[in-house]
Coordinates of C-alpha atoms in Angstrom, one line a residue:
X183 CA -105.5 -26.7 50.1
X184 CA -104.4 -25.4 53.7
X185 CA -101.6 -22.8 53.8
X186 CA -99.4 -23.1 57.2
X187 CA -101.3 -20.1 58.8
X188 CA -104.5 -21.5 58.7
X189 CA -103.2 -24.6 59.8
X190 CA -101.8 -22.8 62.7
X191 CA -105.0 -21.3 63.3
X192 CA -107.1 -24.8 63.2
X193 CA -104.4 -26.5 65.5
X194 CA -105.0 -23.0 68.0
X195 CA -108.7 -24.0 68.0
X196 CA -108.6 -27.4 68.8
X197 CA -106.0 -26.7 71.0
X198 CA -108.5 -24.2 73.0
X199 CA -111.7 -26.5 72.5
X200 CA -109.2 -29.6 74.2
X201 CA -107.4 -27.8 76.7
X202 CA -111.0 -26.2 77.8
X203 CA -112.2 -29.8 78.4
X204 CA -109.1 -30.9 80.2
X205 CA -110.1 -28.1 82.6
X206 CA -113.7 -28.9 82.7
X207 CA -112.4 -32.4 84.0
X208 CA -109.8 -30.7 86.3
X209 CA -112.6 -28.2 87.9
X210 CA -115.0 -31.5 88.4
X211 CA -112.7 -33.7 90.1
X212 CA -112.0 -30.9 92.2
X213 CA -115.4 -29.8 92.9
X214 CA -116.5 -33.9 94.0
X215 CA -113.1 -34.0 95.9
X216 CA -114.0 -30.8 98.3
X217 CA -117.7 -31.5 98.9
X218 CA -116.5 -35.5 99.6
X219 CA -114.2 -33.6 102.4
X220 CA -116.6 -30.9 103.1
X221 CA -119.3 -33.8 103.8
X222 CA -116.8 -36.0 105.9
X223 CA -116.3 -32.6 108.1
X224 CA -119.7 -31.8 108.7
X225 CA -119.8 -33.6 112.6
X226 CA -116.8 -31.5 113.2
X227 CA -118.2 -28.0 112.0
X228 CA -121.5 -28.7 113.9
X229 CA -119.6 -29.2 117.5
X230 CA -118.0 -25.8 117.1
X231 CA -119.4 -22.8 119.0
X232 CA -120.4 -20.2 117.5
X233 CA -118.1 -17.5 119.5
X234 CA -115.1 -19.5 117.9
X235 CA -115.7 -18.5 114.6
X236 CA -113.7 -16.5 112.9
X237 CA -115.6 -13.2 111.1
X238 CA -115.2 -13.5 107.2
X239 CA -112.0 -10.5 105.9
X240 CA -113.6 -7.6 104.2
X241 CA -110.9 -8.2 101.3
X242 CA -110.6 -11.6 100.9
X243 CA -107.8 -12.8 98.9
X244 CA -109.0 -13.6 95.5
X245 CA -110.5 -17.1 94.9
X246 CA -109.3 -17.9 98.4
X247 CA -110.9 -21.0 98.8
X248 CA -110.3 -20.9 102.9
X249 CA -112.7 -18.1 103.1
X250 CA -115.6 -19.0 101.1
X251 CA -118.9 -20.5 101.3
X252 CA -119.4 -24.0 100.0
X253 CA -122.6 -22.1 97.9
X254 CA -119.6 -19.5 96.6
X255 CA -117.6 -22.2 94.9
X256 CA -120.7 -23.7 93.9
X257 CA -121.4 -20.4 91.8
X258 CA -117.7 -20.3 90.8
X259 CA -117.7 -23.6 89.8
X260 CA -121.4 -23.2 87.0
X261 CA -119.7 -19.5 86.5
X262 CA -116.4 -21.2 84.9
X263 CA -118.5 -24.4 83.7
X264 CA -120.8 -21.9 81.4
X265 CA -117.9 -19.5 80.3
X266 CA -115.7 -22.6 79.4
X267 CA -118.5 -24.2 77.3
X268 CA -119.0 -20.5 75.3
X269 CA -115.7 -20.9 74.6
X270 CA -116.2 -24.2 73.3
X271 CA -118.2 -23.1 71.0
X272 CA -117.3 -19.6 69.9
X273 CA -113.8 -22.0 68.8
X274 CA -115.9 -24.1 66.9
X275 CA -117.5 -21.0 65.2
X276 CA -113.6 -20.0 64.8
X277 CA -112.6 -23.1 63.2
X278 CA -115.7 -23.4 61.0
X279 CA -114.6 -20.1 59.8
X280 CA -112.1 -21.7 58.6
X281 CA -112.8 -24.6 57.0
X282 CA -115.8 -23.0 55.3
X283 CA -113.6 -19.7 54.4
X284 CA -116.3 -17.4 56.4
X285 CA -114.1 -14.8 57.6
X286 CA -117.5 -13.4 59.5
X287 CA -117.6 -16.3 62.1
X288 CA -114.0 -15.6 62.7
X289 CA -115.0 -12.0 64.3
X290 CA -116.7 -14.2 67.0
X291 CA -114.0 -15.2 68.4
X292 CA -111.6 -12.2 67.9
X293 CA -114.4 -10.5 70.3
X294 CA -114.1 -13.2 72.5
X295 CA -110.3 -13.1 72.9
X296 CA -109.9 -9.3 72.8
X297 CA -112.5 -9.3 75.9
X298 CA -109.9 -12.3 77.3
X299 CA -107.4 -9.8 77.2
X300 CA -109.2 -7.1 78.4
X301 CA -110.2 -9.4 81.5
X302 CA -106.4 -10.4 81.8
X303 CA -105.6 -6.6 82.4
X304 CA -108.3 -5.9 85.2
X305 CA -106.5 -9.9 86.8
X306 CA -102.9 -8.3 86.6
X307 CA -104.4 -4.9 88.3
X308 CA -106.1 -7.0 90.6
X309 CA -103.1 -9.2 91.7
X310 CA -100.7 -5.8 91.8
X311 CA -103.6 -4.9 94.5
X312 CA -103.6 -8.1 96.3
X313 CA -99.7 -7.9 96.8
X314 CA -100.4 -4.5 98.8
X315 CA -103.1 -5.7 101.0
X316 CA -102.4 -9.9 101.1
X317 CA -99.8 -12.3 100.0
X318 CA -97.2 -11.3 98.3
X319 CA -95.7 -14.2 96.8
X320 CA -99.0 -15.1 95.6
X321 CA -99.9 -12.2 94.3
X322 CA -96.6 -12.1 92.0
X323 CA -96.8 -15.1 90.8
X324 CA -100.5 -14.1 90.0
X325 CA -98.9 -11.8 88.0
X326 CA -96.8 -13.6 86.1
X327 CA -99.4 -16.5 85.3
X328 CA -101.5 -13.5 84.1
X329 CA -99.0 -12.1 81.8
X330 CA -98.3 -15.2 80.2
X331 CA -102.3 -15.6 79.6
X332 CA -102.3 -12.1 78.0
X333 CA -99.3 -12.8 75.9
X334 CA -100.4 -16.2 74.7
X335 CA -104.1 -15.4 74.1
X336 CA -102.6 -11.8 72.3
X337 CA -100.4 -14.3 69.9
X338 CA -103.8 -16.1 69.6
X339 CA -105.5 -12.8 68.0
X340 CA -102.3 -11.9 65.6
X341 CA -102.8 -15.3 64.3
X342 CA -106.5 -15.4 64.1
X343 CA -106.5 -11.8 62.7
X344 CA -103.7 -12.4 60.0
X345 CA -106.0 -15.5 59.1
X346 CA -109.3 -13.8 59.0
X347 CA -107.3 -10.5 56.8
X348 CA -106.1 -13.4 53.9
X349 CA -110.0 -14.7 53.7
X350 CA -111.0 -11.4 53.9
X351 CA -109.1 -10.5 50.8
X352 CA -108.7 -14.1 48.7
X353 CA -110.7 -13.9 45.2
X354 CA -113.5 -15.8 46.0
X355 CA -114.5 -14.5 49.6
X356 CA -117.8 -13.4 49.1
X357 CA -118.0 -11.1 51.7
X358 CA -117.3 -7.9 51.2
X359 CA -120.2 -6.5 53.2
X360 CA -118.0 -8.0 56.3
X361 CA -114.9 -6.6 55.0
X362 CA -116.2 -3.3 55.0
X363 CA -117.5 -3.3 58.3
X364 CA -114.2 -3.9 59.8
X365 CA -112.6 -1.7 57.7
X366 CA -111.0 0.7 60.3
X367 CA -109.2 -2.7 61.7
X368 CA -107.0 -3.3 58.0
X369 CA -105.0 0.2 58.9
X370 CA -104.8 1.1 55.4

């Protein structure tokens, strides 16, 4: 029997594990599109002096796409590809938490979103720095794309940790060696 909470939480995991793949596709598509148009440039960039080129900014704007190397994205692009498939799977580990009432697989991915927030923080720092130096209108609606991330994925945890608290504590969790450990987070 599935209470609405843990319902909630399975529908937040396979909500993750398919939005991640909707932007694996996204990132792909628009990888192939800008080495097709990198490719179909190539005569033009070769004809170019050197003396006409532009030298790189010190402070690029972040993820400025303008300014970077074809081998940058290329690194951005296996950098995102990796970190989206973890996340693939540290949701499956979430949801199997669930299913198989194994509060200790949840933990996995409360350490994954509490570093997502954590890495949402150091974004909203960095866009408040990049509407000093760069584009402004960018930059704040950096912002506001960040604080939305931070809220969502901080509902995420609530829901996740109210979840893994009730497995925690049902009669016939056996894991108390678990709910020991994380004590210190069940502010008795």
């Amino acid at each position: 029997m599935v209470n609405a909470l843990t319902a909630f939480g399975l529908a937040i995991g396979w909500m993750d594990i398919v939005g991640v793949l909707c932007f694996e596709l996204v990132m792909y598509y628009i990888m192939r599109q800008r080495r097709s148009a990198v490719k179909a440039d190539l005569p033009a960039l070769e004809i170019q002096p050197v003396e006409d080129q532009k030298p790189r900014n010190p402070l690029p704007n972040l993820l400025s796409r303008q300014r970077m190397m074809e081998t940058e994205n290329a690194w951005i692009f296996w950098g995102y590809l990796l970190m989206l498939n973890m996340w693939i799977v540290v949701s499956l580990l979430m949801i199997a938490g669930i299913i198989m009432h194994k509060p200790e697989l949840m933990t996995i991915y409360l350490s994954w979103c509490f570093c997502g927030l954590v890495i949402d923080v150091l974004m909203i720092f960095w866009w408040i720095f990049e509407m000093f130096v760069g584009d402004t209108i960018v930059a704040m609606t950096n912002i506001l794309i960040s604080l939305l991330t931070f809220a969502v994925e901080l509902a995420f945890v609530l829901v996740i940790y109210a979840i893994y608290l009730n497995l925690s504590w049902s009669p016939d969790a056996v894991n108390t060696k678990v709910t020991a450990y994380f004590h210190w987070l069940l502010l008795e």
